[in-house]
Amino acid sequence: MQALTPEENRDTQAHLDDCAYCRAVLSESLVDLAVIGMGTEQHSLPEGARLRLIERIARTPQETVSAPTTVTEFPARKEIKAGFGWLGWVAAAAALAIAAYLGYGNSKLKEQLNENRSQIALLAAQADRAQELTDALTSPVAKQVTLTESKQPALPVGHATYLPKRGALIFVASNLRPVAADKTYELWLIPANGKAPIPAGLFRPDASGSASVVLPPLPEGVEAKAFGVTIEDAQGSATPTLPIVMSGQ
Amino acid sequence: MPQDFPNPNNEALRSSHRTPVRTNEADEMGLLTRIQSGDQEAMSALFDRYGTMVYSVALRVLKDTGEAEDVMQEIFVQMWRNPSAFVSGRGSLGGWLVVVARNRSIDVIRRRRPSEPVELFALPSSTNLAKEAERNSLLEKIRGVMHSLPDEQKTSLELAYFEGLSHSEISEKTGDPLGTVKTRIRLALITIRKALKV
């Protein structure tokens, strides 16, 4: 039963509900599993295991009490042999047919599993790459360097990368001037359709004047005419407060 | 805050002012009913009765103490969350826990999602796992039978049980014909069943 898909499990369970013979065979297998398991050499619990479980139990709420699971009473082994004549052979044939069906299903399942493993490995590699990129862009320990013409003082500068279709925005700024404790910088997306500016995230520079906004919640499909930065009260604002201290198209 | 529950296997605590846990079948059902009503002390007592058994099976399969403890914890926490799934009906709770421990551990080594719980079932009627003396006697008998099995039968049975291998996989691993593997496992099970009926 353990290797079956949910669909196969449902089909098998439905069959078991109607077939006393197969129920009895399954019961016998489960008893075997229990008996062999109980024969396992006993090992002491790891130190503190009992306390850890008790603490976890204390933190875990119980689910709402549902209707008790009904339990099928299986006939004893002797009854299996004595109680079935030709009906037993019919049931046995049915059980063989089910076994063949399940064997085929199992084979297909293994193929699917291998495909899924390859897909998961690919996705995991892509996720690692994406995480690496995000970390490099946003890590507070990443060195931010702004290149300017020689001997020019470094000015506040921000770089916005925006994907309108997905509403995905990454904003990285450096050389920002500090803001008062009760103030914050706020990034704005200025829509190309002339509608009101959309707030795109609050940020405060760190000691080196760097800050970033990564994937703020934005509506999808909004083309941007420009981006701007204002200084707002610490909780942010729904509309920009002039002056616009940084902007770019 | 977690409470400090008595360990019924500890003689010092048995003699304390707390009510010792009686080991009989009615008491086991009583424990389950108390767990259902949110009694953490009852849960603790049930863990004291079957925790080692569940952990030992998980450890035998996983060969890693940390993973085995994780499996054990998940089983008992699941039981705490939804004890009604276990309470009703006739069956062996200890046997049920052992089967769940084995299945969950195989899931871990095969990186599968957790199995659905198995149905309750009845062990041979002469067995009362709630009674410690009977439980120990049964376990000794099972271990004795397992130990007496011919090596090739024992190997096939252990590969199937503790590594979760199918008959075909055992055949591939050992190089023995598939029919031979099936026969060995069947003979081993017959030997164990016979021994337990005596």
Coordinates of C-alpha atoms in Angstrom, one line a residue:
Chain A
M1 CA 0.0 0.0 0.0
Q2 CA 2.9 2.3 0.8
A3 CA 4.2 2.5 -2.8
L4 CA 0.8 3.2 -4.4
T5 CA -0.2 6.5 -5.8
P6 CA -3.2 8.2 -4.2
E7 CA -5.4 7.0 -7.1
E8 CA -4.2 3.5 -6.8
N9 CA -4.6 3.6 -3.0
R10 CA -8.3 4.7 -3.5
D11 CA -8.9 2.0 -6.0
T12 CA -7.3 -0.6 -3.8
Q13 CA -9.1 0.6 -0.7
A14 CA -12.4 0.4 -2.6
H15 CA -11.7 -3.1 -3.5
L16 CA -10.7 -4.0 0.1
D17 CA -14.0 -2.6 1.3
D18 CA -15.8 -5.2 -0.7
C19 CA -13.4 -8.2 -0.5
A20 CA -13.0 -10.0 2.7
Y21 CA -10.3 -12.3 1.3
C22 CA -8.0 -9.5 0.2
R23 CA -8.7 -7.7 3.5
A24 CA -7.6 -10.8 5.3
V25 CA -4.4 -11.1 3.2
L26 CA -3.5 -7.5 3.8
S27 CA -4.2 -7.9 7.5
E28 CA -1.9 -10.9 7.6
S29 CA 0.9 -8.8 5.9
L30 CA 0.4 -6.0 8.4
V31 CA 0.7 -8.4 11.3
D32 CA 3.9 -9.7 9.7
L33 CA 5.3 -6.2 9.5
A34 CA 4.4 -5.5 13.1
V35 CA 5.8 -8.8 14.4
I36 CA 9.2 -8.4 12.5
G37 CA 9.4 -4.8 13.7
M38 CA 8.8 -5.7 17.3
G39 CA 11.7 -8.2 17.0
T40 CA 14.1 -5.3 16.3
E41 CA 16.9 -4.9 18.9
Q42 CA 15.8 -2.2 21.3
H43 CA 18.0 0.9 21.6
S44 CA 17.9 3.5 24.4
L45 CA 16.4 6.8 23.4
P46 CA 18.8 9.7 22.7
E47 CA 19.4 11.9 25.7
G48 CA 16.7 14.5 26.1
A49 CA 14.5 12.9 23.5
R50 CA 11.6 12.4 25.9
L51 CA 11.8 16.0 27.1
R52 CA 12.0 17.4 23.5
L53 CA 8.9 15.4 22.6
I54 CA 7.0 16.6 25.7
E55 CA 7.9 20.2 24.9
R56 CA 6.8 19.8 21.4
I57 CA 3.5 18.2 22.5
A58 CA 3.0 21.1 24.9
R59 CA 3.4 23.6 21.9
T60 CA 1.2 21.6 19.5
P61 CA -2.5 22.2 19.5
Q62 CA -4.8 19.2 18.9
E63 CA -7.0 19.1 15.8
T64 CA -10.7 19.3 16.1
V65 CA -12.1 15.9 17.1
S66 CA -13.5 14.2 14.0
A67 CA -15.6 11.1 13.7
P68 CA -13.6 8.1 14.9
T69 CA -12.0 5.9 12.2
T70 CA -14.0 2.7 11.8
V71 CA -11.9 -0.4 11.9
T72 CA -12.5 -3.4 9.8
E73 CA -12.3 -6.6 11.8
F74 CA -10.4 -9.1 9.8
P75 CA -11.2 -12.8 10.1
A76 CA -8.6 -15.0 11.8
R77 CA -6.2 -16.9 9.6
K78 CA -8.0 -20.2 10.1
E79 CA -11.3 -18.7 9.0
I80 CA -9.7 -17.6 5.8
K81 CA -9.0 -21.1 4.7
A82 CA -12.2 -22.6 6.0
G83 CA -14.6 -20.0 4.8
F84 CA -13.9 -19.8 1.1
G85 CA -14.5 -22.4 -1.6
W86 CA -14.8 -21.4 -5.3
L87 CA -15.4 -17.9 -4.2
G88 CA -11.9 -17.8 -2.8
W89 CA -10.4 -18.8 -6.2
V90 CA -12.4 -16.0 -7.9
A91 CA -11.2 -13.6 -5.3
A92 CA -7.6 -14.8 -5.7
A93 CA -7.9 -14.3 -9.5
A94 CA -9.2 -10.8 -8.8
A95 CA -6.3 -10.2 -6.5
L96 CA -3.8 -11.3 -9.1
A97 CA -5.4 -9.0 -11.7
I98 CA -5.1 -6.2 -9.2
A99 CA -1.5 -7.1 -8.5
A100 CA -0.7 -7.0 -12.3
Y101 CA -2.4 -3.6 -12.6
L102 CA -0.5 -2.3 -9.6
G103 CA 2.8 -3.6 -11.0
Y104 CA 2.2 -1.8 -14.2
G105 CA 1.3 1.3 -12.3
N106 CA 4.4 1.0 -10.2
S107 CA 6.6 0.9 -13.3
K108 CA 5.0 4.0 -14.8
L109 CA 5.4 5.7 -11.4
K110 CA 9.1 5.0 -11.4
E111 CA 9.5 6.5 -14.9
Q112 CA 7.6 9.6 -13.7
L113 CA 9.7 9.7 -10.6
N114 CA 12.9 9.8 -12.7
E115 CA 11.6 12.6 -14.9
N116 CA 10.5 14.5 -11.8
R117 CA 14.0 14.1 -10.2
S118 CA 15.6 15.6 -13.4
Q119 CA 13.2 18.4 -13.3
I120 CA 13.8 19.1 -9.6
A121 CA 17.5 19.1 -10.1
L122 CA 17.2 21.6 -12.9
L123 CA 14.9 23.9 -10.9
A124 CA 17.1 23.6 -7.9
A125 CA 20.1 24.8 -10.0
Q126 CA 18.1 27.7 -11.3
A127 CA 16.9 28.6 -7.8
D128 CA 20.5 28.5 -6.5
R129 CA 21.5 30.9 -9.3
A130 CA 18.6 33.3 -8.6
Q131 CA 19.4 33.3 -4.9
E132 CA 23.0 34.0 -5.6
L133 CA 22.1 36.9 -7.8
T134 CA 19.7 38.3 -5.2
D135 CA 22.3 37.9 -2.4
A136 CA 24.9 39.7 -4.5
L137 CA 22.5 42.6 -5.1
T138 CA 21.1 43.0 -1.7
S139 CA 23.6 41.7 0.8
P140 CA 24.6 44.4 3.4
V141 CA 28.2 43.1 3.2
A142 CA 28.4 43.4 -0.6
K143 CA 30.8 46.1 -1.7
Q144 CA 29.0 48.8 -3.6
V145 CA 31.2 50.8 -6.0
T146 CA 30.1 53.6 -8.2
L147 CA 32.4 54.5 -11.0
T148 CA 32.6 58.1 -12.0
E149 CA 34.9 60.3 -14.0
S150 CA 38.2 60.9 -12.3
K151 CA 38.2 63.2 -9.3
Q152 CA 34.5 63.6 -9.3
P153 CA 32.8 63.2 -5.9
A154 CA 30.5 60.2 -5.7
L155 CA 26.9 61.4 -6.0
P156 CA 23.7 59.6 -4.9
V157 CA 22.8 57.1 -7.6
G158 CA 20.1 54.5 -8.0
H159 CA 19.6 51.7 -10.5
A160 CA 16.2 50.3 -11.1
T161 CA 15.6 47.1 -13.1
Y162 CA 11.9 46.6 -13.9
L163 CA 10.0 43.9 -15.7
P164 CA 6.5 45.3 -16.3
K165 CA 4.9 42.0 -17.4
R166 CA 5.5 40.5 -14.0
G167 CA 5.6 43.7 -11.9
A168 CA 9.1 42.7 -10.8
L169 CA 11.4 45.5 -9.7
I170 CA 14.9 45.5 -8.2
F171 CA 16.3 48.8 -7.1
V172 CA 19.8 49.3 -5.8
A173 CA 21.1 52.7 -4.6
S174 CA 24.4 53.9 -3.3
N175 CA 26.0 57.1 -1.9
L176 CA 22.7 58.1 -0.4
R177 CA 22.6 60.9 2.1
P178 CA 21.4 59.9 5.6
V179 CA 17.7 60.7 6.5
A180 CA 16.4 61.8 9.8
A181 CA 15.2 59.0 12.2
D182 CA 11.5 59.8 11.6
K183 CA 12.0 59.9 7.8
T184 CA 12.5 57.4 5.1
Y185 CA 13.2 57.3 1.4
E186 CA 10.3 56.1 -0.7
L187 CA 10.5 54.7 -4.3
W188 CA 7.8 55.5 -6.8
L189 CA 6.9 54.0 -10.1
I190 CA 5.5 56.7 -12.5
P191 CA 3.1 54.9 -14.9
A192 CA 3.3 55.6 -18.6
N193 CA -0.5 55.9 -18.9
G194 CA -0.5 59.1 -16.8
K195 CA -2.1 57.6 -13.7
A196 CA -1.0 58.4 -10.2
P197 CA 2.5 57.3 -9.0
I198 CA 2.5 53.9 -7.4
P199 CA 4.5 53.4 -4.2
A200 CA 7.3 50.9 -4.8
G201 CA 8.9 50.4 -1.4
L202 CA 10.5 52.2 1.5
F203 CA 14.2 52.2 2.2
R204 CA 16.8 53.7 4.4
P205 CA 20.5 53.8 3.6
D206 CA 23.0 51.8 5.7
A207 CA 26.2 53.4 7.1
S208 CA 27.9 53.3 3.7
G209 CA 24.9 55.0 2.0
S210 CA 23.7 51.8 0.3
A211 CA 20.1 50.5 0.1
S212 CA 17.9 48.2 -2.0
V213 CA 14.3 47.4 -2.7
V214 CA 13.8 43.9 -4.0
L215 CA 10.5 42.7 -5.6
P216 CA 8.1 45.1 -3.9
P217 CA 4.4 44.3 -4.3
L218 CA 3.4 45.9 -7.6
P219 CA 0.6 45.3 -10.0
E220 CA 1.5 43.3 -13.1
G221 CA 1.5 44.8 -16.6
V222 CA 2.1 48.5 -15.7
E223 CA 4.5 50.2 -18.1
A224 CA 6.8 52.6 -16.3
K225 CA 7.4 56.1 -17.6
A226 CA 9.9 56.9 -14.9
F227 CA 11.0 56.1 -11.3
G228 CA 11.4 58.6 -8.6
V229 CA 12.5 58.8 -4.9
T230 CA 11.1 61.1 -2.3
I231 CA 11.6 61.6 1.4
E232 CA 8.6 60.7 3.5
D233 CA 7.6 60.2 7.1
A234 CA 8.8 56.9 8.5
Q235 CA 5.6 55.0 7.9
G236 CA 5.7 56.0 4.2
S237 CA 3.0 57.8 2.1
A238 CA 0.4 56.9 -0.4
T239 CA 1.3 60.0 -2.6
P240 CA 4.7 61.4 -3.2
T241 CA 5.8 64.5 -1.2
L242 CA 7.9 67.0 -3.2
P243 CA 10.7 67.5 -3.8
I244 CA 11.7 64.4 -5.8
V245 CA 15.2 63.8 -4.7
M246 CA 16.2 61.2 -7.3
S247 CA 14.5 60.4 -10.6
G248 CA 15.2 58.5 -13.8
Q249 CA 13.5 57.5 -17.0
Chain B
M1 CA 5.2 25.9 29.5
P2 CA 6.0 22.2 29.2
Q3 CA 5.2 20.1 32.2
D4 CA 7.4 17.6 33.9
F5 CA 5.7 14.3 33.4
P6 CA 6.5 11.2 35.4
N7 CA 8.1 8.3 33.7
P8 CA 6.2 5.2 34.6
N9 CA 9.2 3.0 33.9
N10 CA 11.1 4.8 36.7
E11 CA 10.6 3.2 40.0
A12 CA 11.3 6.3 42.0
L13 CA 8.5 8.1 40.1
R14 CA 6.2 5.2 40.4
S15 CA 6.3 5.6 44.2
S16 CA 5.6 9.3 44.0
H17 CA 2.3 10.9 44.8
R18 CA 1.3 10.7 41.2
T19 CA -0.9 7.8 40.1
P20 CA 1.2 5.1 38.5
V21 CA 0.3 4.0 35.0
R22 CA -1.3 0.6 35.1
T23 CA -0.4 -1.7 32.2
N24 CA -3.5 -3.4 31.0
E25 CA -5.5 -3.2 27.8
A26 CA -8.4 -1.2 29.3
D27 CA -5.9 1.3 30.7
E28 CA -4.4 1.6 27.2
M29 CA -7.8 2.6 25.8
G30 CA -8.2 4.9 28.8
L31 CA -4.9 6.6 28.0
L32 CA -6.0 7.1 24.4
T33 CA -9.3 8.6 25.6
R34 CA -7.4 10.9 27.9
I35 CA -5.1 11.9 25.1
Q36 CA -8.1 12.7 23.0
S37 CA -9.3 15.1 25.7
G38 CA -6.0 16.9 25.7
D39 CA -4.2 15.2 28.6
Q40 CA -0.5 15.6 28.0
E41 CA 0.4 13.4 30.9
A42 CA -1.4 10.5 29.2
M43 CA 0.5 11.2 26.0
S44 CA 3.7 11.1 28.0
A45 CA 2.8 7.8 29.5
L46 CA 2.0 6.3 26.1
F47 CA 5.4 7.5 24.9
D48 CA 7.1 5.8 27.8
R49 CA 5.4 2.6 26.8
Y50 CA 6.1 2.6 23.1
G51 CA 8.7 5.3 22.4
T52 CA 11.7 3.0 22.6
M53 CA 10.1 0.4 20.3
V54 CA 9.2 3.0 17.7
Y55 CA 12.6 4.7 17.9
S56 CA 14.4 1.3 17.6
V57 CA 12.6 0.4 14.5
A58 CA 13.3 3.8 12.9
L59 CA 16.9 3.6 13.9
R60 CA 17.3 0.1 12.5
V61 CA 16.0 1.4 9.1
L62 CA 17.6 4.8 9.0
K63 CA 20.9 4.0 10.9
D64 CA 20.9 7.7 12.0
T65 CA 19.9 8.7 15.5
G66 CA 18.8 12.2 14.5
E67 CA 16.6 11.0 11.7
A68 CA 15.2 8.2 13.8
E69 CA 14.3 10.6 16.6
D70 CA 12.6 12.9 14.0
V71 CA 10.5 10.0 12.7
M72 CA 9.6 9.0 16.2
Q73 CA 8.6 12.6 17.1
E74 CA 6.5 13.0 14.0
I75 CA 4.6 9.8 14.8
F76 CA 3.8 10.8 18.3
V77 CA 3.0 14.4 17.5
Q78 CA 0.7 13.2 14.7
M79 CA -1.0 10.9 17.3
W80 CA -1.3 13.9 19.7
R81 CA -2.8 16.1 17.0
N82 CA -5.4 13.7 15.9
P83 CA -5.8 10.9 18.4
S84 CA -9.3 10.1 17.2
A85 CA -7.8 8.3 14.2
F86 CA -6.3 5.8 16.6
V87 CA -8.8 5.5 19.4
S88 CA -11.7 3.6 18.1
G89 CA -11.8 0.0 17.2
R90 CA -10.0 -3.1 18.1
G91 CA -6.4 -3.5 17.3
S92 CA -2.9 -3.4 18.6
L93 CA -1.6 0.1 19.1
G94 CA 1.9 -1.0 19.7
G95 CA 1.9 -3.1 16.5
W96 CA 0.3 -0.1 14.6
L97 CA 3.1 2.2 15.8
V98 CA 5.8 -0.2 14.8
V99 CA 4.3 -0.5 11.3
V100 CA 4.0 3.2 11.0
A101 CA 7.6 3.7 12.2
R102 CA 8.9 1.3 9.6
N103 CA 6.9 2.8 6.8
R104 CA 7.8 6.4 7.6
S105 CA 11.4 5.5 7.9
I106 CA 11.4 3.8 4.5
D107 CA 9.7 7.0 3.2
V108 CA 12.6 9.0 4.6
I109 CA 15.4 6.8 2.9
R110 CA 13.4 6.8 -0.3
R111 CA 12.7 10.5 -0.1
R112 CA 9.0 9.9 -0.5
R113 CA 6.2 11.9 1.0
P114 CA 4.8 10.3 4.2
S115 CA 2.6 7.3 3.8
E116 CA -1.0 7.3 4.6
P117 CA -1.6 5.7 8.0
V118 CA -2.3 2.0 7.9
E119 CA -5.5 0.6 9.2
L120 CA -5.6 -0.8 12.7
F121 CA -5.4 -4.5 12.8
A122 CA -5.4 -7.3 15.4
L123 CA -2.3 -9.1 16.4
P124 CA -2.8 -12.8 17.5
S125 CA -5.4 -12.8 20.3
S126 CA -3.0 -14.3 22.8
T127 CA -0.9 -11.1 22.6
N128 CA -1.5 -8.2 24.9
L129 CA 1.2 -5.6 24.1
A130 CA -0.1 -3.3 26.8
K131 CA 1.1 -5.7 29.5
E132 CA 4.8 -5.2 29.9
A133 CA 5.6 -8.8 30.9
E134 CA 3.6 -10.2 27.9
R135 CA 5.2 -7.7 25.6
N136 CA 8.7 -8.6 26.7
S137 CA 7.9 -12.3 26.4
L138 CA 6.6 -11.8 22.9
L139 CA 9.5 -9.7 21.8
E140 CA 12.0 -12.3 23.2
K141 CA 10.2 -15.0 21.2
I142 CA 10.2 -13.0 18.0
R143 CA 13.9 -12.2 18.3
G144 CA 14.6 -15.8 19.0
V145 CA 12.8 -16.9 15.9
M146 CA 14.4 -14.2 13.8
H147 CA 17.8 -15.2 15.1
S148 CA 17.2 -18.9 14.3
L149 CA 16.3 -18.3 10.6
P150 CA 18.7 -19.5 8.0
D151 CA 21.1 -16.6 7.0
E152 CA 19.8 -16.3 3.5
Q153 CA 16.1 -16.1 4.7
K154 CA 17.1 -13.6 7.3
T155 CA 19.0 -11.5 4.8
S156 CA 16.1 -11.4 2.3
L157 CA 13.6 -10.6 5.0
E158 CA 15.7 -7.8 6.4
L159 CA 16.3 -6.3 3.0
A160 CA 12.6 -6.3 2.4
Y161 CA 11.6 -5.0 5.9
F162 CA 14.4 -2.6 6.9
E163 CA 15.5 -1.3 3.5
G164 CA 12.1 -1.4 1.9
L165 CA 13.3 -3.3 -1.2
S166 CA 10.9 -5.1 -3.5
H167 CA 11.4 -8.7 -4.3
S168 CA 12.9 -7.7 -7.7
E169 CA 15.3 -5.2 -6.0
I170 CA 16.5 -7.9 -3.6
S171 CA 17.1 -10.2 -6.4
E172 CA 19.1 -7.6 -8.2
K173 CA 21.1 -6.8 -5.1
T174 CA 21.9 -10.3 -4.0
G175 CA 22.1 -11.9 -7.5
D176 CA 19.7 -14.6 -6.4
P177 CA 16.8 -15.6 -8.7
L178 CA 13.5 -13.7 -8.1
G179 CA 11.7 -17.0 -7.3
T180 CA 14.3 -17.9 -4.8
V181 CA 14.0 -14.6 -3.0
K182 CA 10.2 -14.9 -2.9
T183 CA 10.5 -18.5 -1.5
R184 CA 13.0 -17.4 1.2
I185 CA 10.8 -14.6 2.4
R186 CA 7.7 -16.8 2.4
L187 CA 9.4 -19.5 4.3
A188 CA 10.8 -17.0 6.8
L189 CA 7.3 -15.6 7.4
I190 CA 5.8 -19.1 7.8
T191 CA 8.4 -19.9 10.4
I192 CA 7.7 -16.8 12.3
R193 CA 3.9 -17.3 12.2
K194 CA 4.2 -20.9 13.3
A195 CA 6.4 -19.9 16.2
L196 CA 4.0 -17.3 17.4
K197 CA 1.0 -19.6 17.2
V198 CA 2.6 -22.1 19.6

